Amino acid sequence: MTELDIRERLKSVKYPGFTRDIVSFGLVKSISIDPKRCEVRLSILTENSEVVREIVAGVETVLGQVEGLPPADIIVERPALDKGAQARQLAKATGRGPSGLPGVARVVAVASGKGGVGKSTVAAHLAVALARRGLRVGLLDADIYGPSVPLLFGVPAGVSGGSDGEGRFLPVERYGVKLVSMGFFIGEGAALVWRGPMLTKALSQFLHDVAWGELDVLVLDLPPGTGDVQLTLTQSLAMDGGVIVTTPQDVALADVERGVKMFQQAEVPVLGVIENMSFHVCTGCGAHTHLFGDGGAARVANRFGLVTLGAIPLVRTLREAGDAGAPVVASDPDGDLARLFLQIAEKVSQAVGVGAEAGHA
Ligand code: ADP
């Protein structure tokens, strides 16, 4: 009987009140077995002693059923986390709570230091590419200043998914991605009226008021920039990773630093940088030209100890795909661009641990 076997068996212990087990919730910190003793360390956040007691009893029962196992010590650790981190961890574990989204396994935010770098284009293509990998994907367009998901996915103005019996918004599905956009709900000019705290409050509420169903990953298209609105949004959910979209120019690269700082402040791991409009491919001869310099994003990524998740060329087909409402990952699934986005999607899903584990890819 190895530590792995024990961990496997502990998957039969459910978190009280939930269908998920304590192993997948990350409560089992370590297991060690020697000939005389067996030790199981649990890390439990909740202050509810009844829940702790039930979990420990469950673990005891499982260990008691293992023949020949030496006497076991079950040690319960109370991780010392600040309140925000506690809330996020609990929300992530339970899918409930102040900042958790029920049914949503992972949340990945896409940010950029400023507008116009192709953040929404990249977020949309990343979402479709993740769906092509067999994952259940949602895309939330929180870009209140210029919601572009309706355009990018060809959802006509005024179309929304309606609401469910509990008054929650229902997403619209396109290209295998469940979509919700501020653009479904705000009239033209409305964004100009909402400012400061009112805007942030509306956005946070909106985030929690969508009936996503079961999702492996939710891609969050943040508003451009790295100010208070973006930070609040990033903190209002239990995020698993942040992706920063940039172009190779020096000015854009300075923005990467702000993006990294924003995610760090919100304690969100930065998964890496995507360099958009990285090079130009000549439609005549196929030559690659680095209009804005070469390798800039990689240098910046290095400086912050980040990886470059991919480099997307400046090509007319991407702009046209946006205007036509048909992401290239879906319209030209075997093309070079689709391949680039699929590679990025693979890195992202690996980084946040969805895919093989979810059993869909
Ligand atoms: P952001 O969300 O950063 O403001 P968008 O995704 O809306 O930027 O992109 C801005 C414009 O640039 C859009 O017209 C889009 O089609 C175009 N675009 C984005 N990425 C590329 C690219 N790699 N090649 C060509 N056009 C692009």
CSV table of C-alpha atoms and ligand atoms in Angstrom, one decimal:
chain,number,residue,atom,x,y,z
A,1,MET,CA,0.0,0.0,0.0
A,2,THR,CA,1.7,3.2,-1.2
A,3,GLU,CA,1.0,6.9,-0.4
A,4,LEU,CA,-0.6,7.1,-3.9
A,5,ASP,CA,-2.9,4.3,-3.1
A,6,ILE,CA,-4.0,6.0,0.1
A,7,ARG,CA,-4.6,9.3,-1.8
A,8,GLU,CA,-6.7,7.4,-4.3
A,9,ARG,CA,-8.8,5.8,-1.6
A,10,LEU,CA,-9.3,9.2,0.1
A,11,LYS,CA,-11.1,10.4,-3.0
A,12,SER,CA,-14.1,8.6,-1.6
A,13,VAL,CA,-14.3,11.2,1.2
A,14,LYS,CA,-16.6,14.0,0.1
A,15,TYR,CA,-16.4,17.5,1.4
A,16,PRO,CA,-19.5,17.8,3.6
A,17,GLY,CA,-22.4,19.2,1.6
A,18,PHE,CA,-20.6,18.9,-1.7
A,19,THR,CA,-20.3,16.2,-4.4
A,20,ARG,CA,-16.5,16.9,-4.8
A,21,ASP,CA,-14.0,15.0,-2.7
A,22,ILE,CA,-11.4,16.3,-0.4
A,23,VAL,CA,-8.5,15.2,-2.6
A,24,SER,CA,-9.7,17.2,-5.6
A,25,PHE,CA,-10.4,20.1,-3.3
A,26,GLY,CA,-6.7,20.0,-2.4
A,27,LEU,CA,-7.3,19.4,1.3
A,28,VAL,CA,-4.9,16.4,1.5
A,29,LYS,CA,-1.5,18.0,1.9
A,30,SER,CA,0.7,15.0,2.5
A,31,ILE,CA,0.6,11.3,3.3
A,32,SER,CA,3.5,9.4,4.7
A,33,ILE,CA,3.8,5.8,5.6
A,34,ASP,CA,6.5,4.0,7.4
A,35,PRO,CA,6.4,0.5,9.0
A,36,LYS,CA,5.2,1.9,12.4
A,37,ARG,CA,3.1,4.9,11.6
A,38,CYS,CA,1.0,6.5,8.9
A,39,GLU,CA,0.5,10.2,8.8
A,40,VAL,CA,-2.1,12.2,6.8
A,41,ARG,CA,-1.9,15.9,6.8
A,42,LEU,CA,-5.0,17.8,6.0
A,43,SER,CA,-5.2,21.5,5.3
A,44,ILE,CA,-8.7,22.7,6.1
A,45,LEU,CA,-9.8,26.4,5.8
A,46,THR,CA,-13.3,26.3,7.2
A,47,GLU,CA,-13.9,27.6,10.7
A,48,ASN,CA,-16.9,25.2,11.0
A,49,SER,CA,-15.7,22.5,13.4
A,50,GLU,CA,-18.5,20.2,12.4
A,51,VAL,CA,-17.2,20.1,8.9
A,52,VAL,CA,-13.7,19.5,10.1
A,53,ARG,CA,-14.9,16.7,12.4
A,54,GLU,CA,-16.8,15.0,9.5
A,55,ILE,CA,-13.8,15.2,7.2
A,56,VAL,CA,-11.5,13.7,9.8
A,57,ALA,CA,-14.1,10.9,10.6
A,58,GLY,CA,-14.3,10.2,6.8
A,59,VAL,CA,-10.5,9.9,6.6
A,60,GLU,CA,-10.4,7.7,9.7
A,61,THR,CA,-13.0,5.3,8.2
A,62,VAL,CA,-11.1,5.0,4.9
A,63,LEU,CA,-7.8,4.4,6.7
A,64,GLY,CA,-9.4,1.9,9.0
A,65,GLN,CA,-10.5,-0.2,6.0
A,66,VAL,CA,-7.0,-0.6,4.7
A,67,GLU,CA,-5.6,-3.9,5.8
A,68,GLY,CA,-2.2,-3.9,7.4
A,69,LEU,CA,-1.9,-0.2,7.6
A,70,PRO,CA,0.0,1.0,10.7
A,71,PRO,CA,-1.8,3.3,13.2
A,72,ALA,CA,-2.6,6.6,11.6
A,73,ASP,CA,-2.2,10.2,12.8
A,74,ILE,CA,-4.5,12.6,11.1
A,75,ILE,CA,-3.1,16.1,11.4
A,76,VAL,CA,-5.3,19.1,10.6
A,77,GLU,CA,-3.5,22.3,9.6
A,78,ARG,CA,-5.1,25.7,9.5
A,79,PRO,CA,-3.3,27.6,6.8
A,80,ALA,CA,-2.5,31.1,7.8
A,81,LEU,CA,-3.9,33.1,5.0
A,82,ASP,CA,-5.1,36.6,4.9
A,83,LYS,CA,-8.9,37.1,4.6
A,84,GLY,CA,-8.9,37.7,0.9
A,85,ALA,CA,-6.8,34.6,0.1
A,86,GLN,CA,-9.0,32.6,2.4
A,87,ALA,CA,-12.1,33.7,0.7
A,88,ARG,CA,-10.7,32.9,-2.7
A,89,GLN,CA,-9.4,29.5,-1.7
A,90,LEU,CA,-12.7,28.6,-0.1
A,91,ALA,CA,-14.6,29.9,-3.1
A,92,LYS,CA,-12.4,27.9,-5.4
A,93,ALA,CA,-12.7,24.8,-3.4
A,94,THR,CA,-16.5,24.9,-3.1
A,95,GLY,CA,-17.5,26.8,-6.2
A,96,ARG,CA,-19.6,28.9,-3.9
A,97,GLY,CA,-19.1,31.8,-1.6
A,98,PRO,CA,-18.4,35.5,-2.2
A,99,SER,CA,-16.1,35.1,-5.1
A,100,GLY,CA,-16.7,31.6,-6.5
A,101,LEU,CA,-18.7,30.8,-9.6
A,102,PRO,CA,-20.8,27.7,-9.2
A,103,GLY,CA,-19.9,25.0,-11.8
A,104,VAL,CA,-16.9,26.9,-13.1
A,105,ALA,CA,-13.7,25.0,-12.6
A,106,ARG,CA,-11.1,27.5,-13.7
A,107,VAL,CA,-11.0,31.2,-14.5
A,108,VAL,CA,-8.4,32.7,-16.8
A,109,ALA,CA,-8.2,36.5,-17.2
A,110,VAL,CA,-6.9,38.1,-20.4
A,111,ALA,CA,-5.5,41.6,-19.8
A,112,SER,CA,-3.6,44.3,-21.7
A,113,GLY,CA,-1.9,47.5,-20.6
A,114,LYS,CA,-4.0,49.5,-23.1
A,115,GLY,CA,-6.6,49.2,-25.8
A,116,GLY,CA,-6.1,48.2,-29.4
A,117,VAL,CA,-3.4,45.6,-28.9
A,118,GLY,CA,-5.8,42.8,-29.9
A,119,LYS,CA,-6.7,41.6,-26.4
A,120,SER,CA,-10.3,40.8,-27.3
A,121,THR,CA,-9.3,39.1,-30.6
A,122,VAL,CA,-6.8,37.0,-28.7
A,123,ALA,CA,-9.3,36.2,-25.9
A,124,ALA,CA,-11.9,35.1,-28.4
A,125,HIS,CA,-9.6,32.9,-30.4
A,126,LEU,CA,-8.1,31.4,-27.2
A,127,ALA,CA,-11.7,30.5,-26.0
A,128,VAL,CA,-12.6,28.8,-29.3
A,129,ALA,CA,-9.2,27.0,-29.3
A,130,LEU,CA,-9.8,25.7,-25.8
A,131,ALA,CA,-13.2,24.5,-26.9
A,132,ARG,CA,-11.6,22.7,-29.8
A,133,ARG,CA,-9.5,20.9,-27.3
A,134,GLY,CA,-12.7,19.4,-26.0
A,135,LEU,CA,-13.1,21.7,-23.0
A,136,ARG,CA,-16.3,23.2,-21.9
A,137,VAL,CA,-15.6,26.9,-22.3
A,138,GLY,CA,-17.2,30.2,-21.4
A,139,LEU,CA,-16.1,33.7,-22.4
A,140,LEU,CA,-17.1,36.7,-20.4
A,141,ASP,CA,-16.6,40.0,-22.1
A,142,ALA,CA,-16.2,42.5,-19.3
A,143,ASP,CA,-14.9,45.2,-21.6
A,144,ILE,CA,-17.4,47.8,-20.8
A,145,TYR,CA,-15.6,50.5,-22.7
A,146,GLY,CA,-15.9,48.6,-26.0
A,147,PRO,CA,-17.4,45.2,-25.7
A,148,SER,CA,-16.3,43.3,-28.8
A,149,VAL,CA,-17.5,39.8,-28.3
A,150,PRO,CA,-20.8,40.3,-30.0
A,151,LEU,CA,-18.9,41.5,-33.1
A,152,LEU,CA,-16.2,38.9,-33.0
A,153,PHE,CA,-18.7,36.0,-32.7
A,154,GLY,CA,-21.4,37.5,-35.0
A,155,VAL,CA,-24.0,37.9,-32.3
A,156,PRO,CA,-26.4,40.6,-33.7
A,157,ALA,CA,-27.1,43.7,-31.5
A,158,GLY,CA,-29.9,43.2,-29.1
A,159,VAL,CA,-29.5,39.4,-29.0
A,160,SER,CA,-28.9,37.9,-25.6
A,161,GLY,CA,-29.4,34.5,-24.0
A,162,GLY,CA,-32.3,35.7,-21.8
A,163,SER,CA,-32.5,34.6,-18.2
A,164,ASP,CA,-33.2,31.5,-16.3
A,165,GLY,CA,-35.9,30.9,-13.6
A,166,GLU,CA,-33.7,32.5,-11.0
A,167,GLY,CA,-33.2,35.7,-12.9
A,168,ARG,CA,-29.6,34.8,-13.9
A,169,PHE,CA,-28.3,35.6,-17.4
A,170,LEU,CA,-28.1,32.7,-19.8
A,171,PRO,CA,-25.1,32.7,-22.2
A,172,VAL,CA,-25.4,32.6,-26.0
A,173,GLU,CA,-23.4,29.7,-27.5
A,174,ARG,CA,-21.3,30.2,-30.6
A,175,TYR,CA,-18.5,28.0,-32.0
A,176,GLY,CA,-18.7,25.8,-28.9
A,177,VAL,CA,-18.2,28.7,-26.5
A,178,LYS,CA,-20.7,30.1,-24.0
A,179,LEU,CA,-20.7,33.8,-24.4
A,180,VAL,CA,-21.8,36.7,-22.2
A,181,SER,CA,-20.9,40.2,-23.1
A,182,MET,CA,-21.6,43.5,-21.5
A,183,GLY,CA,-22.5,44.4,-25.0
A,184,PHE,CA,-25.6,42.2,-24.8
A,185,PHE,CA,-27.0,44.5,-22.1
A,186,ILE,CA,-25.8,48.0,-22.4
A,187,GLY,CA,-27.1,50.4,-24.9
A,188,GLU,CA,-24.7,52.6,-26.8
A,189,GLY,CA,-23.2,55.2,-24.6
A,190,ALA,CA,-24.2,53.5,-21.4
A,191,ALA,CA,-20.5,52.8,-20.6
A,192,LEU,CA,-19.9,56.5,-20.5
A,193,VAL,CA,-22.5,57.0,-17.8
A,194,TRP,CA,-21.2,54.2,-15.5
A,195,ARG,CA,-18.1,55.4,-13.7
A,196,GLY,CA,-16.0,54.5,-10.7
A,197,PRO,CA,-17.6,52.5,-7.9
A,198,MET,CA,-20.9,52.2,-9.7
A,199,LEU,CA,-19.2,50.6,-12.7
A,200,THR,CA,-17.2,48.3,-10.6
A,201,LYS,CA,-20.2,47.2,-8.6
A,202,ALA,CA,-22.3,46.6,-11.7
A,203,LEU,CA,-19.5,44.5,-13.2
A,204,SER,CA,-18.9,42.4,-10.1
A,205,GLN,CA,-22.6,41.7,-9.8
A,206,PHE,CA,-22.7,40.8,-13.5
A,207,LEU,CA,-19.9,38.3,-13.1
A,208,HIS,CA,-21.8,36.4,-10.4
A,209,ASP,CA,-25.2,36.6,-12.1
A,210,VAL,CA,-24.6,34.3,-15.1
A,211,ALA,CA,-25.9,30.7,-15.3
A,212,TRP,CA,-22.8,29.1,-16.9
A,213,GLY,CA,-23.7,25.5,-16.1
A,214,GLU,CA,-20.6,23.3,-15.9
A,215,LEU,CA,-17.5,24.9,-17.3
A,216,ASP,CA,-13.9,23.6,-17.4
A,217,VAL,CA,-12.6,27.1,-18.0
A,218,LEU,CA,-14.0,30.6,-18.1
A,219,VAL,CA,-12.0,33.1,-20.1
A,220,LEU,CA,-12.5,36.6,-18.8
A,221,ASP,CA,-11.8,39.4,-21.3
A,222,LEU,CA,-10.9,42.3,-19.0
A,223,PRO,CA,-11.3,45.9,-19.9
A,224,PRO,CA,-8.1,47.3,-21.4
A,225,GLY,CA,-5.7,48.8,-18.9
A,226,THR,CA,-4.6,47.9,-15.5
A,227,GLY,CA,-6.4,50.4,-13.2
A,228,ASP,CA,-8.8,50.0,-10.3
A,229,VAL,CA,-11.7,48.5,-12.3
A,230,GLN,CA,-9.5,45.8,-13.7
A,231,LEU,CA,-7.9,45.1,-10.3
A,232,THR,CA,-11.3,44.9,-8.6
A,233,LEU,CA,-12.6,42.5,-11.2
A,234,THR,CA,-9.5,40.4,-10.9
A,235,GLN,CA,-9.9,40.3,-7.1
A,236,SER,CA,-13.7,39.6,-7.2
A,237,LEU,CA,-13.2,36.0,-8.5
A,238,ALA,CA,-11.1,33.1,-7.6
A,239,MET,CA,-8.8,33.4,-10.6
A,240,ASP,CA,-6.4,30.6,-11.7
A,241,GLY,CA,-4.3,32.6,-14.0
A,242,GLY,CA,-3.7,35.8,-15.9
A,243,VAL,CA,-2.6,36.2,-19.5
A,244,ILE,CA,-1.1,39.5,-20.8
A,245,VAL,CA,-1.6,40.5,-24.4
A,246,THR,CA,0.9,43.0,-25.8
A,247,THR,CA,2.4,44.2,-29.1
A,248,PRO,CA,6.2,44.3,-29.6
A,249,GLN,CA,6.6,48.1,-29.4
A,250,ASP,CA,8.5,49.5,-26.5
A,251,VAL,CA,5.5,51.5,-25.2
A,252,ALA,CA,3.3,48.4,-25.1
A,253,LEU,CA,6.0,46.5,-23.3
A,254,ALA,CA,6.1,49.0,-20.5
A,255,ASP,CA,2.4,48.1,-20.1
A,256,VAL,CA,3.3,44.5,-19.5
A,257,GLU,CA,5.0,45.5,-16.3
A,258,ARG,CA,1.8,47.1,-15.1
A,259,GLY,CA,-0.2,44.0,-16.1
A,260,VAL,CA,2.2,41.8,-14.1
A,261,LYS,CA,1.9,44.1,-11.1
A,262,MET,CA,-1.9,44.1,-11.3
A,263,PHE,CA,-2.1,40.3,-11.3
A,264,GLN,CA,0.5,40.1,-8.5
A,265,GLN,CA,-1.5,42.5,-6.4
A,266,ALA,CA,-4.6,40.3,-6.8
A,267,GLU,CA,-2.5,37.2,-6.1
A,268,VAL,CA,-3.2,35.7,-9.5
A,269,PRO,CA,-0.4,33.7,-11.1
A,270,VAL,CA,0.6,35.2,-14.4
A,271,LEU,CA,0.6,32.4,-17.0
A,272,GLY,CA,2.5,34.3,-19.6
A,273,VAL,CA,2.6,36.9,-22.3
A,274,ILE,CA,1.0,36.6,-25.8
A,275,GLU,CA,2.7,38.9,-28.3
A,276,ASN,CA,0.1,40.0,-30.9
A,277,MET,CA,0.8,41.7,-34.2
A,278,SER,CA,4.2,40.2,-33.7
A,279,PHE,CA,5.3,40.0,-37.3
A,280,HIS,CA,3.8,40.6,-40.7
A,281,VAL,CA,3.5,37.8,-43.2
A,282,CYS,CA,3.8,38.9,-46.8
A,283,THR,CA,0.7,37.6,-48.6
A,284,GLY,CA,2.8,37.5,-51.9
A,285,CYS,CA,6.0,35.8,-50.8
A,286,GLY,CA,5.2,34.5,-47.3
A,287,ALA,CA,8.2,36.4,-45.8
A,288,HIS,CA,8.0,37.3,-42.1
A,289,THR,CA,8.8,40.9,-41.3
A,290,HIS,CA,9.1,42.2,-37.7
A,291,LEU,CA,7.5,45.6,-38.2
A,292,PHE,CA,7.9,46.5,-34.5
A,293,GLY,CA,11.2,44.9,-33.7
A,294,ASP,CA,12.0,41.3,-32.9
A,295,GLY,CA,11.9,39.3,-29.7
A,296,GLY,CA,10.7,42.3,-27.5
A,297,ALA,CA,8.0,40.4,-25.7
A,298,ALA,CA,10.3,37.5,-25.1
A,299,ARG,CA,12.8,39.9,-23.5
A,300,VAL,CA,10.2,41.4,-21.3
A,301,ALA,CA,8.7,38.1,-20.4
A,302,ASN,CA,12.2,37.0,-19.4
A,303,ARG,CA,12.7,40.1,-17.3
A,304,PHE,CA,9.7,39.1,-15.2
A,305,GLY,CA,10.4,35.4,-15.3
A,306,LEU,CA,7.4,34.8,-17.5
A,307,VAL,CA,7.0,32.6,-20.5
A,308,THR,CA,5.9,33.8,-23.9
A,309,LEU,CA,2.8,31.7,-24.7
A,310,GLY,CA,2.8,32.5,-28.3
A,311,ALA,CA,3.4,35.1,-31.0
A,312,ILE,CA,0.5,36.0,-33.4
A,313,PRO,CA,1.3,37.7,-36.7
A,314,LEU,CA,-0.3,40.9,-38.0
A,315,VAL,CA,-2.5,39.5,-40.7
A,316,ARG,CA,-5.5,40.8,-42.6
A,317,THR,CA,-7.4,37.5,-42.1
A,318,LEU,CA,-7.6,38.1,-38.3
A,319,ARG,CA,-9.1,41.6,-38.7
A,320,GLU,CA,-11.5,40.2,-41.4
A,321,ALA,CA,-12.4,37.3,-39.1
A,322,GLY,CA,-13.3,39.8,-36.4
A,323,ASP,CA,-15.4,41.9,-38.8
A,324,ALA,CA,-17.2,38.8,-40.2
A,325,GLY,CA,-17.9,37.4,-36.7
A,326,ALA,CA,-16.1,34.1,-37.5
A,327,PRO,CA,-13.0,33.3,-35.4
A,328,VAL,CA,-10.3,31.7,-37.6
A,329,VAL,CA,-9.9,28.8,-35.3
A,330,ALA,CA,-13.4,27.7,-36.3
A,331,SER,CA,-13.5,29.0,-39.9
A,332,ASP,CA,-10.0,27.7,-40.9
A,333,PRO,CA,-9.4,25.0,-38.3
A,334,ASP,CA,-6.4,23.5,-40.0
A,335,GLY,CA,-4.7,26.8,-41.0
A,336,ASP,CA,-1.5,28.2,-39.5
A,337,LEU,CA,-3.3,30.8,-37.3
A,338,ALA,CA,-5.6,28.1,-35.9
A,339,ARG,CA,-2.5,26.0,-35.1
A,340,LEU,CA,-0.9,29.0,-33.2
A,341,PHE,CA,-4.0,29.5,-31.1
A,342,LEU,CA,-4.3,25.8,-30.4
A,343,GLN,CA,-0.7,25.7,-29.2
A,344,ILE,CA,-1.4,28.7,-26.9
A,345,ALA,CA,-4.6,27.0,-25.7
A,346,GLU,CA,-2.6,23.9,-24.9
A,347,LYS,CA,-0.1,25.8,-22.8
A,348,VAL,CA,-2.9,27.7,-21.0
A,349,SER,CA,-4.9,24.6,-20.2
A,350,GLN,CA,-1.7,22.8,-18.9
A,351,ALA,CA,-0.8,25.8,-16.8
A,352,VAL,CA,-4.2,25.8,-15.0
A,353,GLY,CA,-4.5,22.1,-14.9
A,354,VAL,CA,-7.5,21.4,-17.2
A,355,GLY,CA,-7.7,19.0,-20.0
A,356,ALA,CA,-6.5,15.5,-19.4
A,357,GLU,CA,-7.8,15.7,-15.8
A,358,ALA,CA,-11.2,17.0,-17.0
A,359,GLY,CA,-11.4,14.0,-19.3
A,360,HIS,CA,-12.5,16.0,-22.3
A,361,ALA,CA,-9.3,16.5,-24.2
B,1,ADP,P1,-8.3,45.3,-27.9
B,1,ADP,O1,-9.3,44.3,-27.3
B,1,ADP,O2,-7.0,45.2,-27.4
B,1,ADP,O3,-8.8,46.7,-27.9
B,1,ADP,P2,-9.1,44.2,-30.5
B,1,ADP,O4,-9.0,42.8,-30.3
B,1,ADP,O5,-10.5,44.8,-30.5
B,1,ADP,O6,-8.2,45.0,-29.5
B,1,ADP,O7,-8.4,44.5,-31.8
B,1,ADP,C1,-8.3,45.8,-32.4
B,1,ADP,C2,-8.3,45.8,-33.9
B,1,ADP,O8,-7.1,45.1,-34.3
B,1,ADP,C3,-9.5,44.9,-34.4
B,1,ADP,O9,-9.9,45.5,-35.6
B,1,ADP,C4,-8.9,43.6,-34.7
B,1,ADP,O10,-9.5,42.9,-35.8
B,1,ADP,C5,-7.5,44.0,-35.1
B,1,ADP,N1,-6.5,42.9,-34.8
B,1,ADP,C6,-6.2,42.4,-33.7
B,1,ADP,N2,-5.2,41.5,-33.8
B,1,ADP,C7,-4.8,41.5,-35.1
B,1,ADP,C8,-3.8,40.8,-35.8
B,1,ADP,N3,-3.0,39.9,-35.2
B,1,ADP,N4,-3.7,41.0,-37.1
B,1,ADP,C9,-4.5,41.9,-37.7
B,1,ADP,N5,-5.5,42.6,-37.1
B,1,ADP,C10,-5.6,42.4,-35.7
